PDB file of C-alpha atoms in Angstrom:
ATOM      1  CA  LEU A   1     -35.991  24.125  33.591  1.00  0.00           C
ATOM      2  CA  GLU A   2     -33.564  21.004  33.896  1.00  0.00           C
ATOM      3  CA  THR A   3     -30.176  22.912  34.363  1.00  0.00           C
ATOM      4  CA  LEU A   4     -29.280  25.396  36.819  1.00  0.00           C
ATOM      5  CA  ASP A   5     -25.787  26.598  36.361  1.00  0.00           C
ATOM      6  CA  LEU A   6     -24.659  29.481  39.194  1.00  0.00           C
ATOM      7  CA  ALA A   7     -20.746  28.429  38.979  1.00  0.00           C
ATOM      8  CA  TRP A   8     -18.764  31.004  40.163  1.00  0.00           C
ATOM      9  CA  CYS A   9     -21.585  33.317  41.703  1.00  0.00           C
ATOM     10  CA  GLU A  10     -18.956  33.976  44.234  1.00  0.00           C
ATOM     11  CA  SER A  11     -21.532  36.647  46.126  1.00  0.00           C
ATOM     12  CA  LEU A  12     -24.311  34.180  45.981  1.00  0.00           C
ATOM     13  CA  LEU A  13     -25.150  34.167  49.840  1.00  0.00           C
ATOM     14  CA  GLU A  14     -28.386  31.247  49.550  1.00  0.00           C
ATOM     15  CA  LEU A  15     -31.036  29.930  47.158  1.00  0.00           C
ATOM     16  CA  PRO A  16     -34.287  30.590  47.625  1.00  0.00           C
ATOM     17  CA  PRO A  17     -36.768  28.351  49.243  1.00  0.00           C
ATOM     18  CA  SER A  18     -38.732  28.206  46.149  1.00  0.00           C
ATOM     19  CA  ILE A  19     -35.950  26.504  44.467  1.00  0.00           C
ATOM     20  CA  GLY A  20     -37.804  23.008  45.686  1.00  0.00           C
ATOM     21  CA  ASP A  21     -40.741  24.390  43.214  1.00  0.00           C
ATOM     22  CA  CYS A  22     -38.400  23.455  40.437  1.00  0.00           C
ATOM     23  CA  ALA A  23     -39.761  19.925  39.362  1.00  0.00           C
ATOM     24  CA  GLU A  24     -37.554  19.353  36.337  1.00  0.00           C
ATOM     25  CA  LEU A  25     -34.661  20.005  37.762  1.00  0.00           C
ATOM     26  CA  LEU A  26     -31.712  17.507  36.734  1.00  0.00           C
ATOM     27  CA  SER A  27     -28.720  19.396  37.610  1.00  0.00           C
ATOM     28  CA  VAL A  28     -27.560  22.038  40.113  1.00  0.00           C
ATOM     29  CA  ASP A  29     -24.011  23.534  39.550  1.00  0.00           C
ATOM     30  CA  LEU A  30     -22.999  25.548  42.461  1.00  0.00           C
ATOM     31  CA  THR A  31     -18.993  25.294  42.007  1.00  0.00           C
ATOM     32  CA  HIS A  32     -17.127  28.083  43.355  1.00  0.00           C
ATOM     33  CA  CYS A  33     -20.188  29.796  45.051  1.00  0.00           C
ATOM     34  CA  SER A  34     -17.845  30.477  47.875  1.00  0.00           C
ATOM     35  CA  ALA A  35     -20.258  32.412  49.871  1.00  0.00           C
ATOM     36  CA  LEU A  36     -22.909  30.190  50.200  1.00  0.00           C
ATOM     37  CA  GLY A  37     -23.461  29.211  53.373  1.00  0.00           C
ATOM     38  CA  ALA A  38     -26.430  26.364  53.518  1.00  0.00           C
ATOM     39  CA  LEU A  39     -28.418  24.821  51.335  1.00  0.00           C
ATOM     40  CA  PRO A  40     -32.504  25.107  51.820  1.00  0.00           C
ATOM     41  CA  ALA A  41     -34.551  22.298  53.228  1.00  0.00           C
ATOM     42  CA  SER A  42     -36.865  22.340  49.673  1.00  0.00           C
ATOM     43  CA  ILE A  43     -34.157  21.246  47.356  1.00  0.00           C
ATOM     44  CA  GLY A  44     -34.989  17.649  48.495  1.00  0.00           C
ATOM     45  CA  GLN A  45     -38.215  17.807  46.986  1.00  0.00           C
ATOM     46  CA  LEU A  46     -36.186  18.073  43.726  1.00  0.00           C
ATOM     47  CA  ALA A  47     -37.289  14.227  43.043  1.00  0.00           C
ATOM     48  CA  LYS A  48     -35.842  14.707  39.494  1.00  0.00           C
ATOM     49  CA  LEU A  49     -32.197  16.070  40.489  1.00  0.00           C
ATOM     50  CA  ARG A  50     -29.301  13.777  39.747  1.00  0.00           C
ATOM     51  CA  ARG A  51     -26.384  16.363  39.826  1.00  0.00           C
ATOM     52  CA  LEU A  52     -25.503  18.515  42.416  1.00  0.00           C
ATOM     53  CA  ASN A  53     -22.087  20.210  42.105  1.00  0.00           C
ATOM     54  CA  LEU A  54     -20.971  21.794  45.550  1.00  0.00           C
ATOM     55  CA  ASP A  55     -17.565  22.023  44.559  1.00  0.00           C
ATOM     56  CA  PHE A  56     -15.264  24.525  46.239  1.00  0.00           C
ATOM     57  CA  CYS A  57     -18.089  26.080  47.807  1.00  0.00           C
ATOM     58  CA  ASP A  58     -15.462  26.624  50.917  1.00  0.00           C
ATOM     59  CA  THR A  59     -17.893  28.141  53.183  1.00  0.00           C
ATOM     60  CA  LEU A  60     -20.941  25.783  53.151  1.00  0.00           C
ATOM     61  CA  THR A  61     -21.734  24.583  56.566  1.00  0.00           C
ATOM     62  CA  ALA A  62     -24.831  23.013  56.153  1.00  0.00           C
ATOM     63  CA  LEU A  63     -27.218  20.690  54.178  1.00  0.00           C
ATOM     64  CA  PRO A  64     -30.695  19.888  54.731  1.00  0.00           C
ATOM     65  CA  PRO A  65     -31.501  17.325  56.741  1.00  0.00           C
ATOM     66  CA  VAL A  66     -31.527  13.617  55.082  1.00  0.00           C
ATOM     67  CA  GLU A  67     -35.079  12.921  56.296  1.00  0.00           C
ATOM     68  CA  THR A  68     -35.881  16.324  53.988  1.00  0.00           C
ATOM     69  CA  ALA A  69     -34.765  14.111  51.095  1.00  0.00           C
ATOM     70  CA  ALA A  70     -36.686  10.964  52.410  1.00  0.00           C
ATOM     71  CA  ALA A  71     -39.606  10.741  49.249  1.00  0.00           C
ATOM     72  CA  ASN A  72     -36.507  10.890  46.824  1.00  0.00           C
ATOM     73  CA  ALA A  73     -33.775   8.043  47.614  1.00  0.00           C
ATOM     74  CA  GLU A  74     -31.292   9.056  44.831  1.00  0.00           C
ATOM     75  CA  PHE A  75     -31.080  12.406  46.681  1.00  0.00           C
ATOM     76  CA  THR A  76     -30.880  10.660  50.094  1.00  0.00           C
ATOM     77  CA  ALA A  77     -27.747   9.108  48.905  1.00  0.00           C
ATOM     78  CA  LEU A  78     -26.393  11.583  47.264  1.00  0.00           C
ATOM     79  CA  LEU A  79     -27.139  14.029  50.513  1.00  0.00           C
ATOM     80  CA  LYS A  80     -25.736  10.908  52.617  1.00  0.00           C
ATOM     81  CA  ARG A  81     -22.359  10.679  50.383  1.00  0.00           C
ATOM     82  CA  LEU A  82     -21.868  14.737  50.949  1.00  0.00           C
ATOM     83  CA  VAL A  83     -22.370  14.749  54.458  1.00  0.00           C
ATOM     84  CA  ASP A  84     -19.554  11.732  55.025  1.00  0.00           C
ATOM     85  CA  GLY A  85     -17.326  13.931  52.629  1.00  0.00           C
ATOM     86  CA  MET A  86     -17.734  17.079  54.489  1.00  0.00           C
ATOM     87  CA  VAL A  87     -15.097  18.880  56.616  1.00  0.00           C
ATOM     88  CA  VAL A  88     -17.024  21.369  58.648  1.00  0.00           C
TER      89      VAL A  88
END
């Protein structure tokens, strides 16, 4: 699985921690997942992840700690950009 498209899953409350086991994921689209409150820390294990779309995730109030993704420099940079742009 390289792409996970859950866009418009408006009743999605959380992603399972097992998402970190999807080692081949390149892209995760969570656009308009308006009930999503947080991302599991295991998402930082996705070493190949290059795109994480969180547009219009209005109730998203927590991202995994940047240290969680320390082994994945590109994901760490992505998280830092998301945190800098988050309005909480």
